[in-house]
Coordinates of C-alpha atoms in Angstrom, one line a residue:
M1 CA 115.4 93.0 135.9
C2 CA 116.9 96.2 136.7
N3 CA 114.6 96.9 140.1
A4 CA 115.4 93.3 140.6
L5 CA 119.1 94.1 140.7
G6 CA 118.3 96.4 143.7
P7 CA 118.4 96.1 147.4
D8 CA 114.8 95.9 147.8
R9 CA 113.6 91.9 147.8
S10 CA 109.8 92.8 147.1
N11 CA 111.2 93.0 143.5
H12 CA 112.0 89.3 143.7
V13 CA 108.2 88.0 143.2
P14 CA 106.2 87.7 139.6
T15 CA 105.2 91.5 138.6
V16 CA 102.4 90.1 136.7
S17 CA 101.6 86.4 135.8
F18 CA 99.0 85.0 133.0
T19 CA 98.5 81.7 131.3
A20 CA 100.3 81.8 127.9
C21 CA 98.6 78.7 126.2
D22 CA 96.8 75.8 127.0
G23 CA 98.2 72.6 128.7
P24 CA 102.3 72.8 129.6
L25 CA 104.6 75.8 128.5
Y26 CA 107.6 73.8 126.9
S27 CA 109.2 76.9 124.6
L28 CA 110.1 80.8 125.3
V29 CA 111.6 83.3 122.7
S30 CA 112.2 86.8 122.7
T31 CA 112.0 89.2 119.8
K32 CA 111.7 93.1 120.9
I33 CA 107.7 93.5 120.2
F34 CA 107.3 89.9 121.5
L35 CA 107.0 86.9 123.9
V36 CA 106.0 83.8 122.0
C37 CA 105.3 81.2 123.7
A38 CA 104.4 77.2 123.3
G39 CA 103.8 74.0 124.7
T40 CA 101.1 71.4 123.6
G41 CA 98.6 71.6 121.5
N42 CA 99.6 72.8 117.9
Q43 CA 99.6 76.4 118.8
I44 CA 102.1 79.1 119.3
N45 CA 101.0 82.4 120.5
G46 CA 102.5 85.6 120.8
Y47 CA 102.4 88.6 123.4
C48 CA 103.2 92.2 122.8
W49 CA 105.8 93.4 125.6
K50 CA 104.3 96.6 126.1
D51 CA 101.0 94.6 126.9
V52 CA 103.0 92.4 129.3
L53 CA 104.5 95.5 131.2
A54 CA 101.2 96.8 131.0
K55 CA 100.2 93.9 133.1
S56 CA 97.4 93.2 130.7
P57 CA 99.0 90.2 128.6
K58 CA 96.9 89.2 125.4
V59 CA 97.2 87.2 122.5
A60 CA 98.5 89.4 119.5
W61 CA 98.8 86.6 116.6
S62 CA 99.0 83.0 116.9
I63 CA 100.5 80.6 114.9
S64 CA 98.8 77.0 114.4
L65 CA 100.9 73.8 113.3
P66 CA 100.4 72.3 110.2
S67 CA 98.1 69.2 110.7
L68 CA 100.0 65.9 109.6
P69 CA 98.2 63.6 107.2
V70 CA 96.0 60.9 108.8
S71 CA 98.4 58.1 107.0
E72 CA 101.5 59.4 108.8
P73 CA 102.6 56.2 110.7
N74 CA 103.0 57.1 114.9
S75 CA 101.2 60.7 113.9
P76 CA 100.6 62.4 117.2
S77 CA 97.3 64.4 117.4
S78 CA 98.4 67.2 119.2
V79 CA 102.1 68.6 118.4
E80 CA 104.6 70.3 121.5
V81 CA 107.4 72.4 120.4
N82 CA 110.1 71.7 123.3
S83 CA 111.9 74.5 121.5
M84 CA 112.4 78.1 119.5
V85 CA 114.7 80.6 118.3
T86 CA 114.3 83.6 116.1
S87 CA 116.7 84.7 113.2
V88 CA 116.8 87.8 110.9
Q89 CA 117.6 87.7 107.8
D90 CA 117.5 90.1 105.2
D91 CA 115.2 92.1 107.4
V92 CA 112.8 89.3 107.8
T93 CA 112.5 87.5 110.9
Y94 CA 111.8 83.9 110.9
L95 CA 110.7 81.7 114.0
F96 CA 112.0 78.2 113.8
A97 CA 110.2 75.7 116.1
G98 CA 111.1 72.4 117.1
C99 CA 108.8 70.2 117.4
G100 CA 107.7 66.7 119.2
N101 CA 106.7 65.4 115.7
N102 CA 110.4 65.1 114.7
L103 CA 110.6 68.3 112.6
I104 CA 111.4 71.9 112.7
Y105 CA 109.1 74.4 111.2
Q106 CA 110.2 77.8 109.7
F107 CA 107.6 80.4 110.1
D108 CA 107.6 84.6 108.7
L109 CA 106.8 86.0 112.1
E110 CA 105.2 88.9 110.6
S111 CA 102.9 87.4 108.2
G112 CA 102.5 84.0 110.1
S113 CA 103.1 81.5 107.2
L114 CA 104.9 78.7 106.8
V115 CA 108.3 79.1 104.8
N116 CA 110.3 75.7 105.1
K117 CA 110.0 72.5 107.0
F118 CA 112.8 70.4 108.2
N119 CA 112.7 66.5 108.2
G120 CA 115.2 64.1 109.2
H121 CA 115.4 63.4 112.9
T122 CA 113.5 60.1 113.6
D123 CA 112.8 61.2 117.3
Y124 CA 111.6 64.0 118.3
I125 CA 113.5 67.5 119.0
H126 CA 115.1 68.9 122.2
C127 CA 116.9 72.0 121.2
V128 CA 117.2 74.3 118.0
H129 CA 120.0 76.7 117.7
M130 CA 120.8 79.3 115.0
R131 CA 124.8 79.9 113.7
E132 CA 125.6 83.5 114.5
N133 CA 126.4 85.4 111.2
S134 CA 124.4 82.3 109.3
Q135 CA 121.6 81.4 107.8
Q136 CA 122.1 77.7 109.2
C137 CA 120.1 76.2 111.9
V138 CA 121.3 73.1 113.9
S139 CA 118.9 70.9 116.2
A140 CA 119.3 68.0 119.3
S141 CA 117.1 65.3 119.5
E142 CA 116.3 62.3 120.9
D143 CA 117.4 60.2 118.5
G144 CA 121.2 60.8 119.5
S145 CA 121.7 62.8 116.5
V146 CA 123.0 66.1 115.6
R147 CA 122.0 68.0 112.2
V148 CA 122.7 71.5 110.5
W149 CA 120.4 72.8 108.3
D150 CA 120.3 75.3 105.8
T151 CA 117.6 77.1 105.8
R152 CA 118.0 78.7 102.2
V153 CA 117.4 75.2 100.7
P154 CA 114.5 72.9 101.7
G155 CA 115.9 68.7 102.0
E156 CA 117.9 67.2 104.1
A157 CA 120.7 68.1 106.7
V158 CA 123.8 69.4 105.4
Q159 CA 125.7 68.3 108.0
V160 CA 124.9 65.3 110.5
I161 CA 127.0 64.5 114.1
N162 CA 126.2 61.6 116.0
P163 CA 128.1 61.7 119.5
Y164 CA 127.2 58.4 120.7
K165 CA 128.9 57.0 118.2
H166 CA 131.9 57.5 119.8
D167 CA 133.9 55.8 122.3
T168 CA 135.2 58.6 123.5
C169 CA 131.7 60.8 124.5
A170 CA 129.2 57.6 124.6
R171 CA 127.4 56.6 127.9
P172 CA 124.8 53.8 126.5
G173 CA 123.8 53.4 130.3
L174 CA 122.3 57.2 130.1
G175 CA 120.9 56.7 126.3
K176 CA 122.1 58.3 123.2
W177 CA 119.3 61.7 123.5
L178 CA 120.6 65.0 123.3
G179 CA 119.2 67.5 124.9
C180 CA 121.6 70.5 124.0
V181 CA 123.9 71.7 121.8
A182 CA 125.0 75.5 120.9
T183 CA 127.8 77.0 118.3
D184 CA 130.2 79.9 118.5
D185 CA 130.9 82.8 115.9
S186 CA 133.1 80.5 114.2
D187 CA 133.4 76.6 113.4
W188 CA 133.0 75.1 116.4
L189 CA 130.2 72.9 118.5
V190 CA 128.9 71.8 121.8
C191 CA 126.3 69.4 122.5
G192 CA 125.6 67.1 124.9
G193 CA 122.7 65.2 126.8
G194 CA 123.1 60.8 127.6
P195 CA 126.3 61.3 125.7
S196 CA 128.9 63.4 127.6
L197 CA 129.3 67.0 127.0
S198 CA 131.6 67.3 124.0
L199 CA 133.3 69.9 121.8
W200 CA 133.3 69.3 117.9
H201 CA 134.7 71.2 115.2
L202 CA 132.1 71.4 112.1
R203 CA 134.9 70.8 109.0
S204 CA 136.1 67.5 110.2
L205 CA 133.2 66.9 112.3
M206 CA 135.1 65.5 115.1
P207 CA 134.9 65.4 118.8
T208 CA 138.4 67.5 119.5
T209 CA 137.1 68.0 123.5
V210 CA 134.5 65.4 125.7
F211 CA 133.8 67.4 129.0
D212 CA 133.9 65.6 132.1
T213 CA 130.5 65.3 133.7
P214 CA 129.9 62.0 135.3
N215 CA 126.9 62.5 136.9
S216 CA 125.4 64.9 134.6
C217 CA 123.3 64.2 132.1
L218 CA 123.0 68.1 129.9
H219 CA 119.7 69.8 129.3
S220 CA 121.3 73.6 128.6
V221 CA 124.4 74.9 127.2
Q222 CA 126.3 78.0 125.8
F223 CA 129.7 79.5 124.8
H224 CA 130.1 82.3 126.5
E225 CA 133.1 84.6 126.1
D226 CA 136.1 81.8 126.1
T227 CA 134.6 79.6 128.0
I228 CA 131.2 77.1 127.9
I229 CA 128.8 77.0 130.2
S230 CA 126.4 73.8 130.5
G231 CA 123.5 72.6 133.0
G232 CA 122.2 69.5 133.2
S233 CA 121.1 66.9 135.8
S234 CA 122.8 68.2 138.8
A235 CA 122.3 71.3 141.3
A236 CA 125.1 73.4 139.4
I237 CA 126.3 75.0 136.6
T238 CA 129.2 74.4 135.4
H239 CA 132.0 77.2 133.5
W240 CA 134.8 75.1 131.7
F241 CA 137.7 76.3 129.8
I242 CA 137.7 75.1 125.6
G243 CA 140.4 72.6 126.3
G244 CA 138.2 71.1 128.9
S245 CA 139.4 71.6 132.1
K246 CA 136.4 73.3 134.8
K247 CA 136.7 76.8 135.0
A248 CA 133.9 77.0 138.4
E249 CA 131.0 74.8 139.7
V250 CA 128.2 77.1 141.1
E251 CA 125.8 75.9 142.7
M252 CA 122.3 76.5 142.5
H253 CA 118.4 76.3 143.8
S254 CA 116.8 73.7 141.0
T255 CA 118.1 70.3 141.7
S256 CA 118.6 69.9 137.8
I257 CA 118.9 73.0 135.2
H258 CA 117.0 73.1 132.6
S259 CA 117.7 76.2 131.2
I260 CA 120.6 79.0 131.4
C261 CA 120.1 82.7 129.8
I262 CA 122.4 85.0 129.7
N263 CA 121.1 89.0 128.6
K264 CA 123.4 90.5 126.2
Q265 CA 121.4 93.1 125.9
L266 CA 122.4 95.8 128.4
E267 CA 126.1 96.1 129.6
D268 CA 125.1 97.3 132.9
T269 CA 122.2 94.6 133.4
K270 CA 124.3 91.9 132.1
V271 CA 123.1 88.5 133.9
L272 CA 123.2 85.1 133.8
S273 CA 119.6 83.4 134.7
S274 CA 119.0 79.7 135.3
A275 CA 116.0 77.7 135.7
G276 CA 114.5 73.8 136.2
T277 CA 113.5 71.9 138.8
G278 CA 111.5 74.1 141.9
P279 CA 110.0 77.6 142.2
Y280 CA 113.3 79.2 141.8
I281 CA 115.1 81.4 138.7
D282 CA 118.4 81.7 140.0
V283 CA 120.3 85.3 139.2
C284 CA 124.1 85.3 138.8
T285 CA 125.6 88.9 138.3
N286 CA 129.2 88.1 138.9
F287 CA 128.8 84.6 136.9
G288 CA 131.0 83.0 139.3
Y289 CA 128.4 82.9 142.7
K290 CA 124.5 83.3 142.8
A291 CA 123.5 86.7 143.9
F292 CA 119.8 85.6 144.5
S293 CA 117.1 83.7 143.6
L294 CA 113.2 84.8 141.6
E295 CA 110.8 83.4 143.1
L296 CA 107.2 82.2 141.3

């Protein structure tokens, strides 16, 4: 990324490419040491960053998803991993995987062992997210619900939100599915998909703000400083004030935004990147405009 931020446009193409898993790749997550990749095929693969950067990537470890019993109704033969997130708790790094069989799996990333699984969604999971400074995992699903899980205790979700059941959020013509969810460092949660993008307080479990997104189903959202940044089925990333008014709209290459990521590790390379339909990753150095695009 440091090279890409320079004036030489030859740095705007991939330096290494490789097949990370069999079949489509649906989810990526990074730790300081590993790039973790998953898609279809019941497998999660880990690659050492030092091998990737040396242009000789190889699978460092692999985790197999548990097989469902044959008697399980409508159980898929191959489970896709749609979303992953990591969390460090008591010096142990855990990986949470939201899957197409309606389950969330929690793995110990060092041993690869299954620690927990969370069951409550009735349709496949689009997004998993960890609450900051907390041991709670939040998930958004095709079933129209957001569920908050206490990762220390197996069992049912401790909180459930159904935006499609609220008239201010519901958009029946677009469905009840939820494609994205995020929380801030206090008690606020934002989510969207078929229902409108909406802000919820986790103590009252009521929507306080509904954002005006009439032509967009939401696929990605996150809090950033005093704003909310969202992307979906339109060719732009939108910055919102918490109160609901639009701060900025930034046009992107993609006609639909599937992923938004902010590099927060180093202040001198803090950039916003987005990807979706099309062979480009758009990069914003100043979040108010697109600086350049990386071509795949």
